[in-house]
Each structure stands twice: as structure tokens, then as C-alpha cells.
CSV table of C-alpha atoms and ligand atoms in Angstrom, one decimal:
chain,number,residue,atom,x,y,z
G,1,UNK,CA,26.7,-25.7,21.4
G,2,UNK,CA,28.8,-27.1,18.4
G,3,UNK,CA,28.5,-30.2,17.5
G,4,UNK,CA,30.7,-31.9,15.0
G,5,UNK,CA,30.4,-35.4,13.0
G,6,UNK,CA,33.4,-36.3,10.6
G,7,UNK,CA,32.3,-38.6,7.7
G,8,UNK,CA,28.7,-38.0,8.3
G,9,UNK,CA,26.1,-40.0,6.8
G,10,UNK,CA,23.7,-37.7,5.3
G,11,UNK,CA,21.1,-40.2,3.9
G,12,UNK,CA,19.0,-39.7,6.7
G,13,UNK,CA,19.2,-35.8,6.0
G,14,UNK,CA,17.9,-35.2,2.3
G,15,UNK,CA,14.3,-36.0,1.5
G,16,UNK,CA,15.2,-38.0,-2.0
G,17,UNK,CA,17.4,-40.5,0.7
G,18,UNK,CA,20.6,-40.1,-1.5
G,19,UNK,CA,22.9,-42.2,0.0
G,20,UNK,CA,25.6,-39.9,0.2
G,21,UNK,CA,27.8,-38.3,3.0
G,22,UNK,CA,30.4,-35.3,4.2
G,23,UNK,CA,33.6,-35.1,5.0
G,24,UNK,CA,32.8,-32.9,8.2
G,25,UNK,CA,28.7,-32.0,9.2
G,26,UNK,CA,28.8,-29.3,11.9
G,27,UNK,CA,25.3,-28.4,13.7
G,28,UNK,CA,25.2,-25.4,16.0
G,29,UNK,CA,22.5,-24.0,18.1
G,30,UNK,CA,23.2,-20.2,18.8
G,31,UNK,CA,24.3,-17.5,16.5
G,32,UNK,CA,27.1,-16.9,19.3
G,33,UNK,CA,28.4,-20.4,18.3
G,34,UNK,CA,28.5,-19.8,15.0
G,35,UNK,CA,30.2,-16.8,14.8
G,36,UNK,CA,32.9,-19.0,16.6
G,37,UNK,CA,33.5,-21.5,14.1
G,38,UNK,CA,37.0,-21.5,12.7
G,39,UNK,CA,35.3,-21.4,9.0
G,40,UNK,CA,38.5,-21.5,7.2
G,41,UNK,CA,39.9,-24.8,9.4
G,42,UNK,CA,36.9,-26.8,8.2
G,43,UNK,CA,37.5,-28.9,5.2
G,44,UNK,CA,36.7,-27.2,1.9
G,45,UNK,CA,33.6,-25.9,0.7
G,46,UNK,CA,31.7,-25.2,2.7
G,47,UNK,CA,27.5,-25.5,2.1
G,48,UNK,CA,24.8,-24.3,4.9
G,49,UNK,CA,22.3,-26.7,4.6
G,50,UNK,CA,18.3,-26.7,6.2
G,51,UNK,CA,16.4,-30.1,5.9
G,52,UNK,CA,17.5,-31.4,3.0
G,53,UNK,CA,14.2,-31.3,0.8
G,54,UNK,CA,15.0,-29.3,-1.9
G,55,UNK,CA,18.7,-30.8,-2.6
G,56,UNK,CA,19.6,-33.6,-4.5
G,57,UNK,CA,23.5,-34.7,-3.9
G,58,UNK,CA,24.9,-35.3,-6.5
G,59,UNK,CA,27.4,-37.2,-5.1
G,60,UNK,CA,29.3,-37.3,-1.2
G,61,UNK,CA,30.4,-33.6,-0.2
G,62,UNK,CA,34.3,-33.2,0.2
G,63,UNK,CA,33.7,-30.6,2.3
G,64,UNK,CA,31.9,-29.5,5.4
G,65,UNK,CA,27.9,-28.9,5.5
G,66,UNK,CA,26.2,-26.6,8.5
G,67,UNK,CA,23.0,-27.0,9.6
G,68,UNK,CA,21.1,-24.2,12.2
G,69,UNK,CA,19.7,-26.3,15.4
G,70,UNK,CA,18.4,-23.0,16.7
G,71,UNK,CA,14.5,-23.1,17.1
G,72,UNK,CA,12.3,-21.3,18.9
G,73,UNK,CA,8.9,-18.7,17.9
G,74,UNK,CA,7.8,-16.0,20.1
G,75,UNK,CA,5.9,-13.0,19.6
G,76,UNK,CA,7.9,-10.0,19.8
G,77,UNK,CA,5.7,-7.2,19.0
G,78,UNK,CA,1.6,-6.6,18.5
G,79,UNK,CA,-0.2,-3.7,17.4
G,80,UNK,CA,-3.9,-4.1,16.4
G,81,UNK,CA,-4.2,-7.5,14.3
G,82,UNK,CA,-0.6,-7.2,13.4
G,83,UNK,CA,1.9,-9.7,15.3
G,84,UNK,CA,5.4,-9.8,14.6
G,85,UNK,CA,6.6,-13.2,15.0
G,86,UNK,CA,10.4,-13.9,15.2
G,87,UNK,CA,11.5,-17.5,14.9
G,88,UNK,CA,14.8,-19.6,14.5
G,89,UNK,CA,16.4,-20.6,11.4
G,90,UNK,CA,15.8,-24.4,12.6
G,91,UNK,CA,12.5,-24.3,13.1
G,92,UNK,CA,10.8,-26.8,10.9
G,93,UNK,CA,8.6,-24.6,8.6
G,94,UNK,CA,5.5,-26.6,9.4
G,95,UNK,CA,5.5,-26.3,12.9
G,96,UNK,CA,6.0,-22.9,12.7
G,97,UNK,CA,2.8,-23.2,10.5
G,98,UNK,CA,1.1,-25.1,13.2
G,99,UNK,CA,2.1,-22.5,15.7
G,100,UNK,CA,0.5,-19.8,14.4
G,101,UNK,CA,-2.5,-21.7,13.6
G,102,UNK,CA,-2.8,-22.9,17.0
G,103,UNK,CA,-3.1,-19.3,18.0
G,104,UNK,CA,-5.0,-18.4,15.1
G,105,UNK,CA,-3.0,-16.0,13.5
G,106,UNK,CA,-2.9,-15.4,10.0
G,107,UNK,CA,-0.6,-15.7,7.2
G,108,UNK,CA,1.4,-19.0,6.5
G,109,UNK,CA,-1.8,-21.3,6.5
G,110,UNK,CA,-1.8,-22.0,3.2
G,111,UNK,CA,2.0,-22.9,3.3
G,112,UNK,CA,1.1,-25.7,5.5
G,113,UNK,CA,2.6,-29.5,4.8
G,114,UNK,CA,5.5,-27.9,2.9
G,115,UNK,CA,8.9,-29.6,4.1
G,116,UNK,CA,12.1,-27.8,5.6
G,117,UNK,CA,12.9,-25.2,8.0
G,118,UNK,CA,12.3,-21.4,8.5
G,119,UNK,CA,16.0,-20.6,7.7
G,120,UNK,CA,15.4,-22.2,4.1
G,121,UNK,CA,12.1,-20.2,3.4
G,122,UNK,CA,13.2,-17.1,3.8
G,123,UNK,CA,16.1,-18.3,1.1
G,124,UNK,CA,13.6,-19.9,-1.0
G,125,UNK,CA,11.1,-18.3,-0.9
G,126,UNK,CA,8.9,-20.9,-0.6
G,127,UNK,CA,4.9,-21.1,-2.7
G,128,UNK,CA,1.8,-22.7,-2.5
G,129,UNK,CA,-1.8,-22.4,-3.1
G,130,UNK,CA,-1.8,-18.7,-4.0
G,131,UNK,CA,0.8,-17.5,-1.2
G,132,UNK,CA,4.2,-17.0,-0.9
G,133,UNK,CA,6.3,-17.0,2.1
G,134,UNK,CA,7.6,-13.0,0.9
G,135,UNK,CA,4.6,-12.1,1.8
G,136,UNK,CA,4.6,-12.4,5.4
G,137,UNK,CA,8.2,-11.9,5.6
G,138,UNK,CA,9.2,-8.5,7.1
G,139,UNK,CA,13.2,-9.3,7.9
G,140,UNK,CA,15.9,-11.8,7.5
G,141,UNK,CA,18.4,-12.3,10.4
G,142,UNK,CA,22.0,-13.8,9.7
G,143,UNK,CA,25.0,-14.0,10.1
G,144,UNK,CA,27.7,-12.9,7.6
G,145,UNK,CA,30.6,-15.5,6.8
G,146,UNK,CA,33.0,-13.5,5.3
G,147,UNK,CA,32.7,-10.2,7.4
G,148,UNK,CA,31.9,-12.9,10.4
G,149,UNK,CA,29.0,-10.3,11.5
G,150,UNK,CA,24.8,-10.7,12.2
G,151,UNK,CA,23.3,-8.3,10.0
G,152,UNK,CA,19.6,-8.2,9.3
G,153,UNK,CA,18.1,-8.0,5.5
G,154,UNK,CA,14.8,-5.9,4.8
G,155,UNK,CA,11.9,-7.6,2.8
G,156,UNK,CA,12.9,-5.0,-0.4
G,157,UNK,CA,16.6,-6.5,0.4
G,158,UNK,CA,16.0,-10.2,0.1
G,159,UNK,CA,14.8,-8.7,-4.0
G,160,UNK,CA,12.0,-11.9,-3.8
G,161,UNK,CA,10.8,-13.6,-7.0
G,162,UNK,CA,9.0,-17.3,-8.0
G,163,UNK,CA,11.1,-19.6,-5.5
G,164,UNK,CA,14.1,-16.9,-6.0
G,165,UNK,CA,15.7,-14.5,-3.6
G,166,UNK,CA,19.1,-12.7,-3.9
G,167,UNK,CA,20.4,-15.5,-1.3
G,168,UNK,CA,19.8,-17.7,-4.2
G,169,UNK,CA,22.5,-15.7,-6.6
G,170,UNK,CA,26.3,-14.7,-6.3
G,171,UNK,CA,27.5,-12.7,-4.5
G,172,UNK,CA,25.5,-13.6,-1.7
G,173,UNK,CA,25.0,-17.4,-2.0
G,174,UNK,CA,26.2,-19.7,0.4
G,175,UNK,CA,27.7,-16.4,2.2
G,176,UNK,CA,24.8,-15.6,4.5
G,177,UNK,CA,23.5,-17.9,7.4
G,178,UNK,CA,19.9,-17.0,8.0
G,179,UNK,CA,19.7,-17.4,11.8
G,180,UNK,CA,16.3,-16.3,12.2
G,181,UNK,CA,12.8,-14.9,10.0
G,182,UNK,CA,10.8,-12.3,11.3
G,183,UNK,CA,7.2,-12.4,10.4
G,184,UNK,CA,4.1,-10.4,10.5
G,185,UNK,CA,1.0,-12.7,10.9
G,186,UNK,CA,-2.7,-10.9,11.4
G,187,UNK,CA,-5.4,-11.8,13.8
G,188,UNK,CA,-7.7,-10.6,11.6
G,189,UNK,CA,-9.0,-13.6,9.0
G,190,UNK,CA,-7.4,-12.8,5.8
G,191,UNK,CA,-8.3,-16.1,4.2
G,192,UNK,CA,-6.8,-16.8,0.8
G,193,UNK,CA,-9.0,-19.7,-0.9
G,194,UNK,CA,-9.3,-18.3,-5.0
G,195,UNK,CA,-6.6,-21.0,-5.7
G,196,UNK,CA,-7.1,-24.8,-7.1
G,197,UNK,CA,-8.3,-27.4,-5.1
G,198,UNK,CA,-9.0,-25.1,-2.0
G,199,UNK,CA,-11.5,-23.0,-4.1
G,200,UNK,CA,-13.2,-26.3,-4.7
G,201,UNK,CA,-12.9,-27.9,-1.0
G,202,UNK,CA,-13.3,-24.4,0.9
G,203,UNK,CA,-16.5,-22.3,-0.5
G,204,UNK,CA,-15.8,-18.4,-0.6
G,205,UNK,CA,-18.2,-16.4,1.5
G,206,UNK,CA,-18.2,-18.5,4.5
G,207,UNK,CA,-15.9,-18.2,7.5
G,208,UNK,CA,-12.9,-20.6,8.4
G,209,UNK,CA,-10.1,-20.6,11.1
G,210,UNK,CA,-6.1,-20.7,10.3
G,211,UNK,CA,-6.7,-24.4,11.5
G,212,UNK,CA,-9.4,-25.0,9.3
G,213,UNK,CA,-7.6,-24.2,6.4
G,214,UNK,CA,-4.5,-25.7,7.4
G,215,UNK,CA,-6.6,-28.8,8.0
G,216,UNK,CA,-7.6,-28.7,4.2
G,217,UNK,CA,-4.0,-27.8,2.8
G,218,UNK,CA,-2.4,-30.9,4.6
G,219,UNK,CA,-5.3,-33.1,3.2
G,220,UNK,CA,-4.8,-31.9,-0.4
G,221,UNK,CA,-1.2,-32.1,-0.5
G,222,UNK,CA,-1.2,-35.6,1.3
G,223,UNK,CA,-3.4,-36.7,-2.1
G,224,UNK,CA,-1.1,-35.3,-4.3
G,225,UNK,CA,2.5,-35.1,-3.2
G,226,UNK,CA,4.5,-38.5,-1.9
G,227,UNK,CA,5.2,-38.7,1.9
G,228,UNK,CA,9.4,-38.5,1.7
G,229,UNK,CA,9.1,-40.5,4.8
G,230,UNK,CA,7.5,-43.0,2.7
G,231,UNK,CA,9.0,-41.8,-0.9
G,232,UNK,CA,11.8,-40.0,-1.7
G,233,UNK,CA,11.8,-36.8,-3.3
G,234,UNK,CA,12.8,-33.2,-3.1
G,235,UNK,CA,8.7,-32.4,-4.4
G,236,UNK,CA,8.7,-30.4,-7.7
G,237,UNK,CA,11.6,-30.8,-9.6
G,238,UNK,CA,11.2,-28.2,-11.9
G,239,UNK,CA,10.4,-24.6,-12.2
G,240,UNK,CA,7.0,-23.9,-13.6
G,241,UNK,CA,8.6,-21.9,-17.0
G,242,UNK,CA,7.6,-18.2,-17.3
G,243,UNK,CA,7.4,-17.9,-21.1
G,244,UNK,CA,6.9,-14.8,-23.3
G,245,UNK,CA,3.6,-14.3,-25.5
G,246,UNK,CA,4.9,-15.6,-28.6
G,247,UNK,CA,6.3,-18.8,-27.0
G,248,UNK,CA,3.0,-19.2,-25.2
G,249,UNK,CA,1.2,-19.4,-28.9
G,250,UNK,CA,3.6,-21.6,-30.0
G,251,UNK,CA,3.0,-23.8,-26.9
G,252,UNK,CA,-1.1,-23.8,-27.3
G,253,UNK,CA,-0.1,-24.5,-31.7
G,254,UNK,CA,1.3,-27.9,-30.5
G,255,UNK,CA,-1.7,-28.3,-27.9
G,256,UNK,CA,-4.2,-27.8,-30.9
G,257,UNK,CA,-2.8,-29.9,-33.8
G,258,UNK,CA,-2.1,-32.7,-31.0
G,259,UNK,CA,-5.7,-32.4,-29.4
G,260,UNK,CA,-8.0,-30.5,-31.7
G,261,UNK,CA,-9.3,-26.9,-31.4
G,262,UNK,CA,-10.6,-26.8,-28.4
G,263,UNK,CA,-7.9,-27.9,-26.3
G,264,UNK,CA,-7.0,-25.5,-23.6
G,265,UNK,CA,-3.8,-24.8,-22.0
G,266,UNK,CA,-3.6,-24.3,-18.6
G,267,UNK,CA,-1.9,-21.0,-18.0
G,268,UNK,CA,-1.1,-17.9,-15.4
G,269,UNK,CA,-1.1,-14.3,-17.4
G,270,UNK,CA,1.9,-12.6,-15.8
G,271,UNK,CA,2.2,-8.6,-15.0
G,272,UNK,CA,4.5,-7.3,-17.9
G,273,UNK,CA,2.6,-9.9,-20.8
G,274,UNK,CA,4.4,-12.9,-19.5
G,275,UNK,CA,3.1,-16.0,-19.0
G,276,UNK,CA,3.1,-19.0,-16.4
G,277,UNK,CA,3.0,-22.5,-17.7
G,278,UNK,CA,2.2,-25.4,-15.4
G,279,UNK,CA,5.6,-27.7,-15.6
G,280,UNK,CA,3.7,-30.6,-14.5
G,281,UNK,CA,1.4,-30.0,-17.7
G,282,UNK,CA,4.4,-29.9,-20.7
G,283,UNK,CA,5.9,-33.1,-18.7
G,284,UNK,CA,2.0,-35.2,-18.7
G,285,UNK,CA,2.0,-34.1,-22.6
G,286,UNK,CA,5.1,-35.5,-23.1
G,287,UNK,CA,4.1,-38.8,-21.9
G,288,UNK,CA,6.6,-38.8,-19.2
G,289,UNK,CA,3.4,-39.1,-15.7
G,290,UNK,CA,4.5,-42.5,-14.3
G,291,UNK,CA,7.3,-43.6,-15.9
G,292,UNK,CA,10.2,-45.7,-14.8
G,293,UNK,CA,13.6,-46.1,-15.1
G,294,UNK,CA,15.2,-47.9,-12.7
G,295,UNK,CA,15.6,-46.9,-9.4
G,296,UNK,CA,13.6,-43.4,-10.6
G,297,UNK,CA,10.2,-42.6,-11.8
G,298,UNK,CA,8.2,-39.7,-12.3
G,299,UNK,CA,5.7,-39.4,-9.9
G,300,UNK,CA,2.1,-40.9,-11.3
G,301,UNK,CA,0.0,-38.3,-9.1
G,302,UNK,CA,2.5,-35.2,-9.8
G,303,UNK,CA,4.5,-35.6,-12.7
G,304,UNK,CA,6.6,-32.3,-11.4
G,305,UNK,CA,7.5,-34.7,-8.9
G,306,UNK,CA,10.9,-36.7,-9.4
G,307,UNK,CA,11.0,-39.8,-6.9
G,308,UNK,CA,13.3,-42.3,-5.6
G,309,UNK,CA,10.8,-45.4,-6.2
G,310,UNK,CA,12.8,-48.4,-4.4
G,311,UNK,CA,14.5,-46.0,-1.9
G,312,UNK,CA,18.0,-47.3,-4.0
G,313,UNK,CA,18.3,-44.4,-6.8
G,314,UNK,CA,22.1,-43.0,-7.1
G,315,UNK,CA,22.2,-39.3,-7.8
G,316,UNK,CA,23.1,-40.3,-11.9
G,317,UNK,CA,19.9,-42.0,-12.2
G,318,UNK,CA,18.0,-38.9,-10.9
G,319,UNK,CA,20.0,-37.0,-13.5
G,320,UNK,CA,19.5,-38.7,-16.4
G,321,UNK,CA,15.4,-38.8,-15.5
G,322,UNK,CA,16.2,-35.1,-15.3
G,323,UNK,CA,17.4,-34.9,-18.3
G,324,UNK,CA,15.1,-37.0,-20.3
G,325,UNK,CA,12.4,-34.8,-19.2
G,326,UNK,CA,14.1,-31.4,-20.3
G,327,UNK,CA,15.0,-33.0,-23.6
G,328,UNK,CA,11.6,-34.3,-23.6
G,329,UNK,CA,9.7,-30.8,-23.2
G,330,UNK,CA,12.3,-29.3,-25.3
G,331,UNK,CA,11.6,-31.3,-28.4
G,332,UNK,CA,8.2,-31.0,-28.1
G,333,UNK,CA,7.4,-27.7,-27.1
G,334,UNK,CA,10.8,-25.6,-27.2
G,335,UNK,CA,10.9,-25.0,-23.8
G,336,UNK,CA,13.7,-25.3,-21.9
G,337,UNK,CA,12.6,-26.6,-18.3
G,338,UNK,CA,14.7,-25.3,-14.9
G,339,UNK,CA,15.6,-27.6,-11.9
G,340,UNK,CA,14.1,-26.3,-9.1
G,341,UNK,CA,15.9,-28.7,-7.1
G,342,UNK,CA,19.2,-27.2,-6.6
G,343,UNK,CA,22.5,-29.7,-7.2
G,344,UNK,CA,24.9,-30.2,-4.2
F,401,LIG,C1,7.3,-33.6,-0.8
F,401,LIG,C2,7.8,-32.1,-1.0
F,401,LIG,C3,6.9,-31.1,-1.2
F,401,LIG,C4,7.4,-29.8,-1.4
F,401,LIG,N1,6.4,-28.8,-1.6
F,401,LIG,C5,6.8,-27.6,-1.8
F,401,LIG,C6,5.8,-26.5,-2.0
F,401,LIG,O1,4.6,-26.7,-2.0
F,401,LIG,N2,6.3,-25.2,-2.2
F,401,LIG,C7,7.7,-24.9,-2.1
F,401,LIG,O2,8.0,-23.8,-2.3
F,401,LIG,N3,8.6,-25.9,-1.9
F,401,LIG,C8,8.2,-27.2,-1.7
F,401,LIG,N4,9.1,-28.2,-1.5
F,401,LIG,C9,10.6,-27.8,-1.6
F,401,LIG,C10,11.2,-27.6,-0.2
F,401,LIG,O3,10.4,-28.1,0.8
F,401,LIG,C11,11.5,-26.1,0.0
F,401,LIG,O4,12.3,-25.6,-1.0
F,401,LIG,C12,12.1,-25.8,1.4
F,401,LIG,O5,12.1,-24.5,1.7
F,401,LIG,C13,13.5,-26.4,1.6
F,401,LIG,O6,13.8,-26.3,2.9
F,401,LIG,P1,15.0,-27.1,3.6
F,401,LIG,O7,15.1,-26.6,5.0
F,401,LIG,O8,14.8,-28.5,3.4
F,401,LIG,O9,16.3,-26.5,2.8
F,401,LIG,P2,17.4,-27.3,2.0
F,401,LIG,O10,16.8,-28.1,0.9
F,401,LIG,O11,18.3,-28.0,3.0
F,401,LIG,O12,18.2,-26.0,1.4
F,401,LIG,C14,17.6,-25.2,0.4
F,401,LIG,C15,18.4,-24.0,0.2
F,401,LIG,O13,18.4,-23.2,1.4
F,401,LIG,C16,19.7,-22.9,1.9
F,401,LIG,N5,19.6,-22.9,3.3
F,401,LIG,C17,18.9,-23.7,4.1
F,401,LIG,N6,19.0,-23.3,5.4
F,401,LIG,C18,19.7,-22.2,5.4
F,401,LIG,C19,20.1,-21.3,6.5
F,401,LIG,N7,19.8,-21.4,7.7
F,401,LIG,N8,20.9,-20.2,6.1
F,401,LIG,C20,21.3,-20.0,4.8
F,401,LIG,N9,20.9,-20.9,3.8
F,401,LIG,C21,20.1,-21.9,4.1
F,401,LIG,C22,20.6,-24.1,1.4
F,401,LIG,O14,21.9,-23.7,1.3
F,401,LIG,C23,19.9,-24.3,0.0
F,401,LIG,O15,20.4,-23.3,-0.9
F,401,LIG,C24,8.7,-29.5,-1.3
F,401,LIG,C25,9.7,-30.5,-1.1
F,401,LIG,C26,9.2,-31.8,-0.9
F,401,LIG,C27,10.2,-32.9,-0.6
């Protein structure tokens, strides 16, 4: 079924609560009714949105915004501890989580709490506590807009990176509707607890259950990251920056003439002699963890977190926080920080 909304109110559909809407908002619930939709008759562009958590509208959308009602999970093959798990782009990613844990499979445990749907992981490419939805991901389903044909996209074929796929870059952005993920989850325990807070809450060398783990995932990020029922946001705002060598010892010189010698900075050594920088880190040394402007602060817990503090912040207030924070880490540490939060 096709349902259509003209003038659609979309506050209630993006986690910051940007009080924005569409001309046209179209939901449909079967591939089959998508690949009915007179594209070209809708008003102009057209954007294929999931839940709305990692957008920030920059303004109302002239044009028309889809949204995938189709949800369902089954199992749709087995062999061993291996389970292939197929389900809809609608699903909301954390029931799917709660799903497999439910019948303890393994795999997306540690992915647990994160917001959005299925569709949107697969795009993506979604990351926490040491794991990365590419890793469980065998195939992408969807449907092609301009050659108005399903077609189904390898692992290798999505070309996955931090948060990235090729869904993410021209030619194929905004010209594939993911209808459905096909996953491949494990019976066996394959926990994965050498990461952060979990290494510290969940001991190595003892055994845990998918819904143990989960349990301890959704407590830690309930600590950390605001509740967008309670607090708008659209969670880390920026990209943690993957910086070369030299830029890295540039970095740790301002660390140590700020803090002394034996300041460390926390870091990730990359394959290829890159190196991972915590975002959160640069923006906390820039003195920017619970300030305020406005309608907008940056989050006291999470400073990678941008947030809608009085539920009344326009889409120009988020961007000039945005802004003062790039310009921020770029004066101090010439680094030139990346919204992860992608503009609408
Ligand atoms: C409090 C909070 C915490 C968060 N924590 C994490 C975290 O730990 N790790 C992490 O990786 N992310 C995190 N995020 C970001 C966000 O949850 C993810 O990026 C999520 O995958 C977005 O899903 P969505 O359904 O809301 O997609 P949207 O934000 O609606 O869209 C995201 C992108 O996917 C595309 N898209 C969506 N559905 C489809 C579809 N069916 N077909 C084609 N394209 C589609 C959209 O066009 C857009 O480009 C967090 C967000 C919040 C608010």
C-alpha cells in the first residue's frame, strides 16, 4: 500500500525535532508498490529517507521524501552456526537487534540502542563498540529508481568504509532504495568485548549470551548518549578524523605544550600508518563539552553529540554550533572536522 501526505510535518520524523516539513511524504510497504510510483509526477527532488536520526533539515524539503514501511525478519537459510537472516528495509535496527538476541544468535549485539532502521544501516554502515554493521552484512536488496528494477548488491559491492558505503557517493546516492538487508548471524558465541566501556563492565574469559551483552550495550549508551525522545539529536555529529602520521605528531605537540609531557592522546593506529582521532577528544580540548548557544548546546556527557536543548533550535542555530566547532578544532589543532550528520 501507498500512502501519501501533502505538506507533511516531518518534526515528529527526525531525531534533532527540526521543525520542518515536505511538500509531498510518500510511505509504501512492498517493493511491488514502489516500483509503481510515478517518480517523475512527484514534486521535485526526491530524498528516500529511514528514521530520521542521522539528518538534520536544514530547512522544509520542496520536494517529496519516501520512507520504506516494509518490516519483517525471518530466517531464510541455516547451515551449522551460520543463519542467514533477511529483514525489511523498515525494520527498526534495534528490534532487529532484539530479535536475534531473543534467539540468541550472533552478530549485531554490540550494535544494540543505535537509532534508525535496517534500510539505513546497510547505507550507513552503521559502528559501535568494535563492530560494524559490514560485518554481518552479506547482501543489499533494492530497488533501482532510474532503471525502475530490484537488484541485489554484494558485500564487496556496497565498497564499505567508517560510516561510508558507495550508497553514500554519486552515482549511486539517493538512486537506490534499499528494500531489504540480508544478514549472516552465528549461533555460535562470537562475543566481541576488547572495546571501551564493555572491556570494563564485561570481563573476557567468562561466558555471556547475545542478551547479556545487549543488556550491557543499552545500559552504557543510555549513560552517555541523550534519549532523542527526551533530547534531540542526530548522536555524533562528526566523523572521528582519520589523520596521517605527521598530522598526528602535530596533534599530540599541541597536547604536550598545553598539558605537559606526559599527556597522552587517545588514538586508533590505522592499517596503511593512518591514524584515528577521537572527535569527541579535539572538541573537549577546545573547550567546547557543555556549551550553549541558544536553542543548541554541545552535549555535556558526549561532546560529539550536537543537541537541540529546549526542543526549539532552527536548523541555522545547529549550523552555526557546527561551525564554531570546526573552526574551533581547526585553529587549534589543524584539523578539519567532517559532519557525520548528513544536511537535507
Ligand atoms: C542518539 C543517537 C545515537 C546514535 N548512535 C550511533 C552509533 O552508535 N553508531 C552509528 O553508526 N550511528 C549512530 N547514530 C546515527 C544513526 O542512528 C545512524 O546513522 C542510522 O543508521 C540512521 O538510520 P535512519 O533510519 O534514521 O536513517 P536516516 O537518518 O533517515 O537516513 C540516513 C541515510 O540513509 C538513507 N536511507 C535511509 N533509509 C534508506 C532506504 N531504505 N533506502 C535507501 N536509502 C536510505 C538516507 O537517504 C540517508 O542518506 C546515532 C543517532 C542518534 C540520534
Amino acid at each position: 500500500m501507498i500512502t501519501r501526505f501533502d505538506n507533511h510535518d516531518l518534526s515528529g520524523r527526525n531525531t534533532f525535532g527540526m521543525k520542518v516539513s515536505c511538500a509531498c511524504f510518500i510511505e509504501y510497504d512492498s517493493p511491488e508498490d514502489l516500483a509503481e510510483l510515478d517518480i517523475e509526477s512527484l514534486p521535485q527532488p526526491v530524498f528516500h529517507m529511514g528514521g530520521g536520526s542521522n539528518l538534520l533539515f536544514t530547512g522544509d524539503f520542496p520536494g517529496t521524501v519516501i520512507h520504506s514501511d516494509i518490516r519483517y525478519c525471518r530466517i531464510v537459510a541455516s547451515d551449522g552456526d551460520g543463519v542467514l537472516v533477511e529483514a525489511g528495509a523498515g525494520v527498526t535496527f534495534d528490534d532487529f537487534c532484539a530479535w536475534a538476541a531473543d534467539n540468541e544468535l550472533w552478530g549485531v549485539e554490540n550494535l544494540s540502542g543505535i537509532p534508525g532502521e535496517v534500510g539505513a544501516s546497510a547505507v550507513q554502515n552503521i559502528g559501535a563498540y568494535g563492530v560494524e554493521v559490514k560485518d554481518v552484512i552479506t547482501q543489499v536488496k533494492c530497488f533501482d529508481l532510474v532503471t525502475r528494477r530490484e537488484l541485489t548488491f554484494s558485500n564487496a559491492d556496497c565498497r564499505y568504509g567508517y560510516r561510508d558505503s558507495m550508497f553514500k557517493h554519486a552515482p549511486a546516492k539517493g538512486r537506490y532504495a534499499v528494500l531489504s538487508v540480508l544478514f549472516s548471524l552465528s549461533r555460535a558465541a562470537m562475543p566481541k568485548l576488547d572495546y571501551g566501556n564493555i572491556r570494563a563492565e564485561l570481563p573476557q574469559g567468562q561466558e555471556y549470551s547475545p542478551a547479556e551483552i545487549r543488556r550491557t550495550v543499552l545500559r552504557i549508551r543510555d549513560a552517555k548518549l541523550p534519549d532523542p525522545k527526551v533530547l534531540g539529536s542526530a548522536g555524533s555529529f562528526f566523523k572521528n578524523p582519520v589523520i596521517t602520521r605527521e598530522e598526528y605528531d602535530a596533534v599530540e605537540a599541541v597536547a604536550i605544550a598545553e598539558h605537559g609531557e606526559d599527556c597522552r592522546v587517545p588514538h586508533f593506529a590505522l592499517e596503511g600508518g593512518m591514524v584515528k582521532v577521537p572527535a569527541a577528544w579535539m572538541i573537549e580540548q577546545c573547550g567546547f563539552k557543555g556549551m550553549e548557544c541558544g536553542n543548541v548546546a554541545v552535549y555535556h556527557r558526549q561532546p560529539l553529540v550536537i543537541v537541540n536543548l529546549t526542543g526549539k533550535a532552527s536548523p541555522s542555530e545547529v549550523i552555526a554550533m557546527e561551525q564554531r566547532v570546526i573552526a574551533g578544532v581547526k585553529e587549534k589543532f589543524n584539523i578539519t572536522l567532517h559532519p557525520e550528520v548528513e544536511h537535507v
